[in-house]
Short mmCIF file of C-alpha atoms in Angstrom, two decimals:
data_model
loop_
_atom_site.label_atom_id
_atom_site.label_comp_id
_atom_site.label_asym_id
_atom_site.label_seq_id
_atom_site.Cartn_x
_atom_site.Cartn_y
_atom_site.Cartn_z
CA UNK A 1 -23.85 183.09 -57.77
CA UNK A 2 -23.06 179.49 -56.83
CA UNK A 3 -26.70 178.45 -57.39
CA UNK A 4 -26.62 180.27 -60.74
CA UNK A 5 -23.50 178.36 -61.82
CA UNK A 6 -25.10 175.04 -60.82
CA UNK A 7 -28.21 175.89 -62.86
CA UNK A 8 -26.01 176.76 -65.83
CA UNK A 9 -24.23 173.43 -65.48
CA UNK A 10 -27.47 171.48 -65.72
CA UNK A 11 -28.55 173.72 -68.60
CA UNK A 12 -25.31 172.77 -70.32
CA UNK A 13 -26.05 169.05 -69.90
CA UNK A 14 -29.59 169.44 -71.23
CA UNK A 15 -28.38 171.50 -74.18
CA UNK A 16 -25.73 168.91 -75.02
CA UNK A 17 -28.29 166.08 -75.05
CA UNK A 18 -30.69 168.05 -77.27
CA UNK A 19 -27.93 169.11 -79.66
CA UNK A 20 -26.55 165.56 -79.90
CA UNK A 21 -30.03 164.25 -80.82
CA UNK A 22 -30.52 166.97 -83.46
CA UNK A 23 -27.06 166.48 -84.98
CA UNK A 24 -27.57 162.73 -85.14
CA UNK A 25 -31.02 163.11 -86.72
CA UNK A 26 -29.80 165.66 -89.28
CA UNK A 27 -26.82 163.47 -90.20
CA UNK A 28 -29.11 160.48 -90.65
CA UNK A 29 -31.53 162.47 -92.83
CA UNK A 30 -28.86 164.15 -94.95
CA UNK A 31 -28.17 162.73 -98.42
CA UNK A 32 -25.01 160.76 -99.14
CA UNK A 33 -23.59 157.33 -98.52
CA UNK A 34 -20.78 156.99 -95.99
CA UNK A 35 -19.55 153.71 -97.55
CA UNK A 36 -19.18 155.27 -101.00
CA UNK A 37 -17.70 158.45 -99.49
CA UNK A 38 -14.97 156.42 -97.79
CA UNK A 39 -14.36 153.57 -100.25
CA UNK A 40 -15.18 155.21 -103.56
CA UNK A 41 -18.11 155.32 -105.94
CA UNK A 42 -17.34 152.01 -107.69
CA UNK A 43 -17.80 149.52 -104.83
CA UNK A 44 -20.41 146.80 -105.30
CA UNK A 45 -23.59 146.49 -103.25
CA UNK A 46 -22.11 143.50 -101.39
CA UNK A 47 -19.00 145.45 -100.48
CA UNK A 48 -21.12 148.40 -99.32
CA UNK A 49 -23.31 146.15 -97.17
CA UNK A 50 -20.23 144.47 -95.68
CA UNK A 51 -18.64 147.85 -94.84
CA UNK A 52 -21.81 149.12 -93.19
CA UNK A 53 -22.06 145.92 -91.14
CA UNK A 54 -18.43 146.11 -90.00
CA UNK A 55 -18.91 149.73 -88.94
CA UNK A 56 -22.12 148.85 -87.09
CA UNK A 57 -24.13 151.11 -89.41
CA UNK A 58 -26.62 148.35 -90.21
CA UNK A 59 -28.16 148.66 -86.76
CA UNK A 60 -31.22 150.86 -86.01
CA UNK A 61 -30.48 154.55 -85.55
CA UNK A 62 -31.51 154.67 -81.89
CA UNK A 63 -29.17 151.74 -81.09
CA UNK A 64 -26.25 153.50 -82.76
CA UNK A 65 -27.03 156.73 -80.90
CA UNK A 66 -27.12 154.93 -77.54
CA UNK A 67 -23.86 153.14 -78.40
CA UNK A 68 -22.21 156.47 -79.23
CA UNK A 69 -23.50 158.10 -76.05
CA UNK A 70 -23.11 155.33 -73.45
CA UNK A 71 -20.83 152.81 -75.18
CA UNK A 72 -21.32 149.35 -76.63
CA UNK A 73 -18.93 147.37 -74.44
CA UNK A 74 -21.49 146.41 -71.80
CA UNK A 75 -23.91 145.06 -74.40
CA UNK A 76 -21.04 143.24 -76.12
CA UNK A 77 -20.02 141.65 -72.79
CA UNK A 78 -23.48 140.08 -72.56
CA UNK A 79 -22.90 138.52 -76.00
CA UNK A 80 -19.32 137.38 -75.44
CA UNK A 81 -19.87 136.21 -71.86
CA UNK A 82 -16.54 137.67 -70.72
CA UNK A 83 -15.39 141.01 -69.35
CA UNK A 84 -14.02 143.36 -72.01
CA UNK A 85 -11.25 145.88 -71.42
CA UNK A 86 -9.42 148.40 -73.57
CA UNK A 87 -5.66 148.92 -73.52
CA UNK A 88 -3.49 151.55 -75.16
CA UNK A 89 -0.61 150.65 -77.44
CA UNK A 90 2.75 152.42 -77.48
CA UNK A 91 1.50 154.36 -80.52
CA UNK A 92 -1.51 155.65 -78.60
CA UNK A 93 -4.13 153.41 -80.23
CA UNK A 94 -6.84 151.63 -78.24
CA UNK A 95 -7.11 147.85 -78.39
CA UNK A 96 -10.04 145.86 -77.07
CA UNK A 97 -9.52 142.45 -75.44
CA UNK A 98 -11.56 139.95 -73.45
CA UNK A 99 -10.32 139.01 -69.98
CA UNK A 100 -9.15 135.39 -70.16
CA UNK A 101 -11.50 133.42 -67.89
CA UNK A 102 -9.13 130.56 -67.00
CA UNK A 103 -6.60 132.71 -65.13
CA UNK A 104 -6.88 135.65 -62.74
CA UNK A 105 -3.53 137.31 -63.50
CA UNK A 106 -4.87 139.80 -66.05
CA UNK A 107 -4.22 137.68 -69.14
CA UNK A 108 -6.19 138.95 -72.15
CA UNK A 109 -7.52 137.15 -75.20
CA UNK A 110 -9.02 137.87 -78.60
CA UNK A 111 -9.50 135.84 -81.76
CA UNK A 112 -9.33 135.80 -85.53
CA UNK A 113 -10.30 133.27 -88.14
CA UNK A 114 -7.89 131.38 -90.43
CA UNK A 115 -9.93 129.26 -92.78
CA UNK A 116 -12.24 127.24 -90.53
CA UNK A 117 -9.90 127.47 -87.55
CA UNK A 118 -10.51 129.87 -84.68
CA UNK A 119 -7.12 131.29 -83.65
CA UNK A 120 -6.79 132.75 -80.16
CA UNK A 121 -4.29 135.53 -79.38
CA UNK A 122 -3.34 135.31 -75.71
CA UNK A 123 -1.66 138.39 -74.23
CA UNK A 124 0.14 137.90 -70.93
CA UNK A 125 0.45 140.70 -68.33
CA UNK A 126 4.06 141.37 -69.46
CA UNK A 127 2.86 142.03 -73.03
CA UNK A 128 3.89 138.76 -74.72
CA UNK A 129 1.36 137.41 -77.22
CA UNK A 130 1.04 133.75 -78.17
CA UNK A 131 -1.38 132.19 -80.65
CA UNK A 132 -3.05 128.79 -80.60
CA UNK A 133 -5.99 127.03 -82.25
CA UNK A 134 -9.10 127.43 -80.11
CA UNK A 135 -11.76 125.45 -81.99
CA UNK A 136 -13.29 124.09 -78.76
CA UNK A 137 -15.18 127.37 -78.38
CA UNK A 138 -17.42 126.69 -81.40
CA UNK A 139 -21.01 125.93 -80.40
CA UNK A 140 -23.03 123.94 -82.93
CA UNK A 141 -26.63 125.15 -83.36
CA UNK A 142 -29.72 123.18 -84.30
CA UNK A 143 -29.20 124.21 -87.93
CA UNK A 144 -25.77 122.55 -87.91
CA UNK A 145 -23.90 125.87 -88.10
CA UNK A 146 -21.10 126.51 -85.60
CA UNK A 147 -21.11 129.94 -83.99
CA UNK A 148 -18.95 131.88 -81.54
CA UNK A 149 -19.11 135.38 -80.06
CA UNK A 150 -15.67 136.87 -79.40
CA UNK A 151 -13.48 139.95 -79.81
CA UNK A 152 -11.55 140.32 -83.06
CA UNK A 153 -8.30 142.21 -83.67
CA UNK A 154 -10.18 145.15 -85.20
CA UNK A 155 -11.85 146.25 -81.95
CA UNK A 156 -15.26 144.70 -82.58
CA UNK A 157 -17.28 142.03 -80.83
CA UNK A 158 -17.98 139.55 -83.61
CA UNK A 159 -20.33 136.63 -84.15
CA UNK A 160 -18.35 134.14 -86.25
CA UNK A 161 -20.11 131.41 -88.21
CA UNK A 162 -18.59 128.25 -89.65
CA UNK A 163 -20.37 126.13 -92.19
CA UNK A 164 -22.86 128.78 -93.35
CA UNK A 165 -23.20 130.10 -96.89
CA UNK A 166 -22.86 133.70 -95.81
CA UNK A 167 -20.47 135.73 -98.01
CA UNK A 168 -18.27 138.29 -96.32
CA UNK A 169 -16.30 141.04 -98.05
CA UNK A 170 -13.27 142.22 -96.13
CA UNK A 171 -11.03 145.13 -97.15
CA UNK A 172 -7.37 144.11 -96.71
CA UNK A 173 -4.88 147.01 -97.01
CA UNK A 174 -2.46 146.39 -99.87
CA UNK A 175 -4.63 143.62 -101.33
CA UNK A 176 -8.11 145.08 -101.73
CA UNK A 177 -11.46 143.42 -101.17
CA UNK A 178 -11.45 139.66 -100.40
CA UNK A 179 -14.54 137.47 -100.43
CA UNK A 180 -14.82 134.59 -97.96
CA UNK A 181 -17.57 132.12 -97.14
CA UNK A 182 -18.57 131.94 -93.52
CA UNK A 183 -16.78 134.13 -91.02
CA UNK A 184 -18.19 137.20 -89.25
CA UNK A 185 -21.98 137.40 -89.39
CA UNK A 186 -22.53 140.28 -86.96
CA UNK A 187 -20.37 143.10 -85.62
CA UNK A 188 -20.58 145.34 -82.56
CA UNK A 189 -17.87 148.04 -82.85
CA UNK A 190 -16.52 148.51 -79.33
CA UNK A 191 -16.47 151.93 -77.69
CA UNK A 192 -16.88 153.36 -74.20
CA UNK A 193 -19.24 156.14 -75.29
CA UNK A 194 -19.04 159.92 -75.18
CA UNK A 195 -20.07 160.16 -71.52
CA UNK A 196 -16.97 158.09 -70.66
CA UNK A 197 -14.64 160.07 -72.91
CA UNK A 198 -14.65 157.80 -75.96
CA UNK A 199 -16.72 159.11 -78.92
CA UNK A 200 -15.62 156.18 -81.08
CA UNK A 201 -13.67 155.77 -84.30
CA UNK A 202 -13.84 158.20 -87.18
CA UNK A 203 -15.59 156.55 -90.13
CA UNK A 204 -13.49 158.70 -92.46
CA UNK A 205 -9.98 158.20 -91.07
CA UNK A 206 -10.31 155.06 -88.94
CA UNK A 207 -8.56 156.86 -86.05
CA UNK A 208 -10.00 157.57 -82.58
CA UNK A 209 -12.13 160.70 -82.73
CA UNK A 210 -10.98 161.88 -79.29
CA UNK A 211 -7.32 162.02 -80.36
CA UNK A 212 -8.02 163.85 -83.63
CA UNK A 213 -10.49 166.20 -81.98
CA UNK A 214 -8.00 167.17 -79.28
CA UNK A 215 -5.31 168.03 -81.83
CA UNK A 216 -7.71 170.03 -84.01
CA UNK A 217 -9.17 171.83 -81.00
CA UNK A 218 -5.67 172.71 -79.82
CA UNK A 219 -4.79 174.12 -83.26
CA UNK A 220 -7.96 176.21 -83.40
CA UNK A 221 -7.42 177.43 -79.84
CA UNK A 222 -3.95 178.66 -80.80
CA UNK A 223 -5.24 180.46 -83.89
CA UNK A 224 -8.34 181.89 -82.20
CA UNK A 225 -6.47 182.75 -79.01
CA UNK A 226 -3.83 184.81 -80.78
CA UNK A 227 -6.48 186.60 -82.83
CA UNK A 228 -8.57 187.19 -79.71
CA UNK A 229 -5.68 188.64 -77.70
CA UNK A 230 -4.84 191.04 -80.53
CA UNK A 231 -8.23 192.13 -81.74
CA UNK A 232 -10.44 192.41 -78.66
CA UNK A 233 -8.49 195.06 -76.68
CA UNK A 234 -7.76 196.96 -79.89
CA UNK A 235 -11.39 196.87 -81.11
CA UNK A 236 -12.81 197.87 -77.71
CA UNK A 237 -10.34 200.74 -77.41
CA UNK A 238 -11.00 202.07 -80.92
CA UNK A 239 -14.77 201.69 -80.45
CA UNK A 240 -14.69 203.66 -77.21
CA UNK A 241 -12.50 206.35 -78.79
CA UNK A 242 -14.86 206.66 -81.77
CA UNK A 243 -17.99 206.78 -79.62
CA UNK A 244 -16.82 209.48 -77.19
CA UNK A 245 -17.51 212.20 -79.71
CA UNK A 246 -20.08 211.13 -82.29
CA UNK A 247 -19.70 212.68 -85.74
CA UNK A 248 -16.11 213.84 -85.31
CA UNK A 249 -13.46 213.22 -87.99
CA UNK A 250 -11.94 210.51 -85.78
CA UNK A 251 -15.34 208.84 -85.44
CA UNK A 252 -15.98 208.92 -89.18
CA UNK A 253 -12.56 207.46 -90.08
CA UNK A 254 -12.86 204.62 -87.55
CA UNK A 255 -16.50 203.89 -88.44
CA UNK A 256 -15.74 203.76 -92.17
CA UNK A 257 -12.79 201.46 -91.58
CA UNK A 258 -14.89 199.22 -89.33
CA UNK A 259 -17.65 198.92 -91.94
CA UNK A 260 -15.12 198.15 -94.66
CA UNK A 261 -13.48 195.33 -92.68
CA UNK A 262 -16.73 193.82 -91.34
CA UNK A 263 -18.55 193.61 -94.69
CA UNK A 264 -15.63 192.06 -96.58
CA UNK A 265 -16.07 188.23 -96.73
CA UNK A 266 -13.43 186.13 -95.00
CA UNK A 267 -12.34 184.39 -98.18
CA UNK A 268 -11.91 187.72 -99.99
CA UNK A 269 -9.80 189.15 -97.16
CA UNK A 270 -7.72 185.97 -96.97
CA UNK A 271 -7.07 185.75 -100.70
CA UNK A 272 -6.32 189.49 -100.85
CA UNK A 273 -3.73 189.12 -98.08
CA UNK A 274 -2.19 186.04 -99.74
CA UNK A 275 -1.79 187.89 -103.04
CA UNK A 276 -0.16 190.93 -101.43
CA UNK A 277 1.80 189.54 -98.48
CA UNK A 278 2.84 186.15 -99.92
CA UNK A 279 2.70 186.23 -103.73
CA UNK A 280 3.65 189.87 -104.35
CA UNK A 281 5.88 190.94 -101.43
CA UNK A 282 6.98 187.42 -100.39
CA UNK A 283 7.03 188.38 -96.72
CA UNK A 284 5.20 185.38 -95.22
CA UNK A 285 4.01 181.91 -96.37
CA UNK A 286 0.64 181.89 -98.09
CA UNK A 287 -0.44 178.48 -96.76
CA UNK A 288 -0.13 176.45 -93.58
CA UNK A 289 1.61 173.08 -93.87
CA UNK A 290 2.15 171.54 -90.45
CA UNK A 291 3.48 168.25 -89.16
CA UNK A 292 2.98 166.66 -85.76
CA UNK A 293 4.31 169.76 -83.98
CA UNK A 294 1.66 172.03 -85.49
CA UNK A 295 1.36 174.90 -85.09
CA UNK A 296 4.55 175.47 -83.09
CA UNK A 297 6.97 174.38 -85.83
CA UNK A 298 6.30 177.35 -88.15
CA UNK A 299 4.89 180.39 -86.30
CA UNK A 300 5.33 182.51 -89.43
CA UNK A 301 2.58 180.45 -91.09
CA UNK A 302 0.12 181.78 -88.52
CA UNK A 303 0.57 185.42 -89.52
CA UNK A 304 -1.87 185.58 -92.45
CA UNK A 305 -4.68 183.49 -90.82
CA UNK A 306 -4.44 185.58 -87.64
CA UNK A 307 -4.36 188.82 -89.64
CA UNK A 308 -7.46 187.76 -91.59
CA UNK A 309 -9.40 186.96 -88.42
CA UNK A 310 -8.18 190.17 -86.80
CA UNK A 311 -9.43 192.40 -89.62
CA UNK A 312 -12.84 190.70 -89.68
CA UNK A 313 -13.39 190.86 -85.93
CA UNK A 314 -11.90 194.33 -85.58
CA UNK A 315 -14.57 195.97 -87.69
CA UNK A 316 -17.47 194.13 -86.07
CA UNK A 317 -16.51 194.64 -82.42
CA UNK A 318 -15.44 198.24 -83.10
CA UNK A 319 -18.87 199.14 -84.47
CA UNK A 320 -20.74 197.44 -81.60
CA UNK A 321 -18.57 199.21 -79.01
CA UNK A 322 -18.91 202.57 -80.74
CA UNK A 323 -22.72 202.31 -80.86
CA UNK A 324 -22.85 201.35 -77.16
CA UNK A 325 -20.51 204.22 -76.22
CA UNK A 326 -22.59 206.75 -78.21
CA UNK A 327 -25.76 205.68 -76.34
CA UNK A 328 -24.04 205.96 -72.97
CA UNK A 329 -22.61 209.42 -73.75
CA UNK A 330 -26.19 210.64 -74.45
CA UNK A 331 -27.44 209.40 -71.07
CA UNK A 332 -28.79 211.97 -68.53
CA UNK A 333 -26.25 210.99 -65.88
CA UNK A 334 -23.39 211.77 -68.28
CA UNK A 335 -24.86 215.22 -69.01
CA UNK A 336 -25.26 215.75 -65.27
CA UNK A 337 -21.61 214.87 -64.75
CA UNK A 338 -20.56 217.47 -67.34
CA UNK A 339 -22.86 220.10 -65.77
CA UNK A 340 -21.24 219.46 -62.40
CA UNK A 341 -17.94 220.42 -63.99
CA UNK A 342 -16.21 217.08 -63.96
CA UNK A 343 -13.32 216.82 -66.45
CA UNK A 344 -14.04 214.81 -69.60
CA UNK A 345 -11.43 212.19 -68.81
CA UNK A 346 -13.06 211.37 -65.48
CA UNK A 347 -16.56 211.35 -66.99
CA UNK A 348 -15.50 208.92 -69.71
CA UNK A 349 -13.25 206.62 -67.68
CA UNK A 350 -15.23 206.53 -64.43
CA UNK A 351 -18.85 206.86 -65.53
CA UNK A 352 -19.14 205.90 -69.22
CA UNK A 353 -16.71 203.10 -70.07
CA UNK A 354 -18.07 200.46 -67.67
CA UNK A 355 -21.65 200.77 -68.90
CA UNK A 356 -20.56 201.02 -72.52
CA UNK A 357 -18.70 197.69 -72.29
CA UNK A 358 -21.74 195.59 -71.23
CA UNK A 359 -23.13 195.18 -74.76
CA UNK A 360 -19.73 194.50 -76.41
CA UNK A 361 -18.86 191.89 -73.76
CA UNK A 362 -21.91 189.85 -74.83
CA UNK A 363 -20.81 190.02 -78.46
CA UNK A 364 -17.18 189.25 -77.57
CA UNK A 365 -18.15 186.10 -75.65
CA UNK A 366 -20.37 184.94 -78.51
CA UNK A 367 -17.48 185.48 -80.89
CA UNK A 368 -15.20 183.25 -78.82
CA UNK A 369 -17.42 180.38 -79.93
CA UNK A 370 -17.37 181.66 -83.50
CA UNK A 371 -13.59 181.95 -83.46
CA UNK A 372 -13.30 178.23 -82.60
CA UNK A 373 -15.91 176.66 -84.86
CA UNK A 374 -16.92 179.36 -87.29
CA UNK A 375 -13.52 180.00 -88.82
CA UNK A 376 -14.06 177.23 -91.35
CA UNK A 377 -13.52 179.51 -94.33
CA UNK A 378 -10.28 180.92 -92.96
CA UNK A 379 -8.98 177.42 -92.16
CA UNK A 380 -9.95 176.14 -95.63
CA UNK A 381 -8.40 179.13 -97.43
CA UNK A 382 -5.07 178.68 -95.64
CA UNK A 383 -5.24 174.86 -95.30
CA UNK A 384 -5.07 175.21 -91.52
CA UNK A 385 -5.75 171.91 -89.66
CA UNK A 386 -8.27 173.30 -87.17
CA UNK A 387 -11.56 172.21 -85.64
CA UNK A 388 -13.71 174.02 -88.17
CA UNK A 389 -12.08 172.28 -91.14
CA UNK A 390 -12.30 168.96 -89.29
CA UNK A 391 -16.06 169.39 -88.80
CA UNK A 392 -16.52 170.42 -92.44
CA UNK A 393 -14.68 167.33 -93.72
CA UNK A 394 -16.64 165.14 -91.29
CA UNK A 395 -19.94 166.58 -92.50
CA UNK A 396 -19.02 165.95 -96.14
CA UNK A 397 -18.29 162.29 -95.32
CA UNK A 398 -21.31 161.86 -92.96
CA UNK A 399 -18.83 160.93 -90.23
CA UNK A 400 -21.41 161.00 -87.45
CA UNK A 401 -19.01 160.08 -84.62
CA UNK A 402 -16.73 163.03 -85.36
CA UNK A 403 -19.63 165.39 -86.04
CA UNK A 404 -21.38 164.56 -82.77
CA UNK A 405 -18.21 164.95 -80.69
CA UNK A 406 -17.22 168.21 -82.41
CA UNK A 407 -20.71 169.68 -82.02
CA UNK A 408 -20.79 168.91 -78.29
CA UNK A 409 -17.36 170.47 -77.80
CA UNK A 410 -18.71 173.61 -79.45
CA UNK A 411 -21.75 173.57 -77.14
CA UNK A 412 -19.48 173.36 -74.10
CA UNK A 413 -17.43 176.29 -75.38
CA UNK A 414 -20.57 178.35 -76.14
CA UNK A 415 -22.23 177.78 -72.77
CA UNK A 416 -18.92 178.18 -70.92
CA UNK A 417 -18.16 181.54 -72.55
CA UNK A 418 -21.65 182.81 -71.76
CA UNK A 419 -21.14 181.83 -68.13
CA UNK A 420 -17.90 183.83 -68.11
CA UNK A 421 -19.77 186.78 -69.66
CA UNK A 422 -22.44 186.63 -66.92
CA UNK A 423 -19.73 186.73 -64.24
CA UNK A 424 -18.06 189.72 -65.94
CA UNK A 425 -21.43 191.57 -66.00
CA UNK A 426 -21.53 191.54 -62.19
CA UNK A 427 -18.20 193.39 -62.08
CA UNK A 428 -19.17 195.92 -64.76
CA UNK A 429 -22.59 196.60 -63.22
CA UNK A 430 -22.93 195.69 -59.49
CA UNK A 431 -26.74 196.12 -59.73
CA UNK A 432 -26.92 192.86 -61.70
CA UNK A 433 -27.74 189.91 -59.44
CA UNK A 434 -28.29 186.23 -60.29
CA UNK A 435 -30.73 184.81 -57.76
#
């Protein structure tokens, strides 16, 4: 079993690499313009080019993929000539700094441009920041243009130019786009890379993907977990009850109900429940509006999304379990057990249930993955801030950093749940061995 788990672990790594390459390639090939998606359809070509450069999207696709996977800080250090470190602010945001080379007490430094002056921000170990003019760092090239590689206050390694005719468009919140001559000529957005736990900044929101992804994953886990705890035992029990005696009135009622729930689309079930439970009877809220404490602040808002997921999954799992139980009850060893005079309860509970659960367990584990990432429609209908809605919004904006990270989280969940299913098989059927 241990060797099997190790093999599954390496399979997981290989699957994640392949999926990340496919997701990146599909995002690159898909239509749309991330600059216009984020900034609006009326930006000029110069503003679009400037945005793409600041986000590092002007670089070749393979370079951006390697940056996302392994990080860009080591390459940026070779440009800046100083060690780069990231710190976390009191608000939880990451800031990138260069380690000040003239002291060894952990003083940090970064720069910004004011006119033609290079202004250094020096951060002492106790957190105090002082600014001073640092024009001695300019290096004059053979073309007469002064250049300097440093770290700016927007978490990028930047090549500044002074005296060139390059035009730079910078978006200033509250002011709009500002055009300057000279200034940043090349950007390397700083990140540690996915393998080191930093999938970068969301192109759509400007916030760290890891923080947003954790919150959305937590919300979806709450929603999916509650639905899972309710529906799986209930669906397995009803499926076993229906399959014990095929063709009985009980079997027909449960089978008909299962078909009705499983074929009804999620959006239809959700809207139907909103109209009855929220609009007509006024029993529960019809939408989910959460703050920072989501979803703990208003548990009553979870009732309709959970009920929608429960009805959908109930019908599907019930039918799979019923079909498996019907096959098992027709097996020769079950007939032999009846011929030996064993009571029906012992035949069903001791000899039939274990084997009948093998097929549903596979489906149940696959649906754990679906419950996390495939509940997009339910989350959109109820406005629930979950992982599925986050991935949908990211796909619409071509937010490749968020898409890649979300897709790999889903791969980990999918492979992890299948590993759990394989372990459960060994308990349900001891003849199964993983060599």
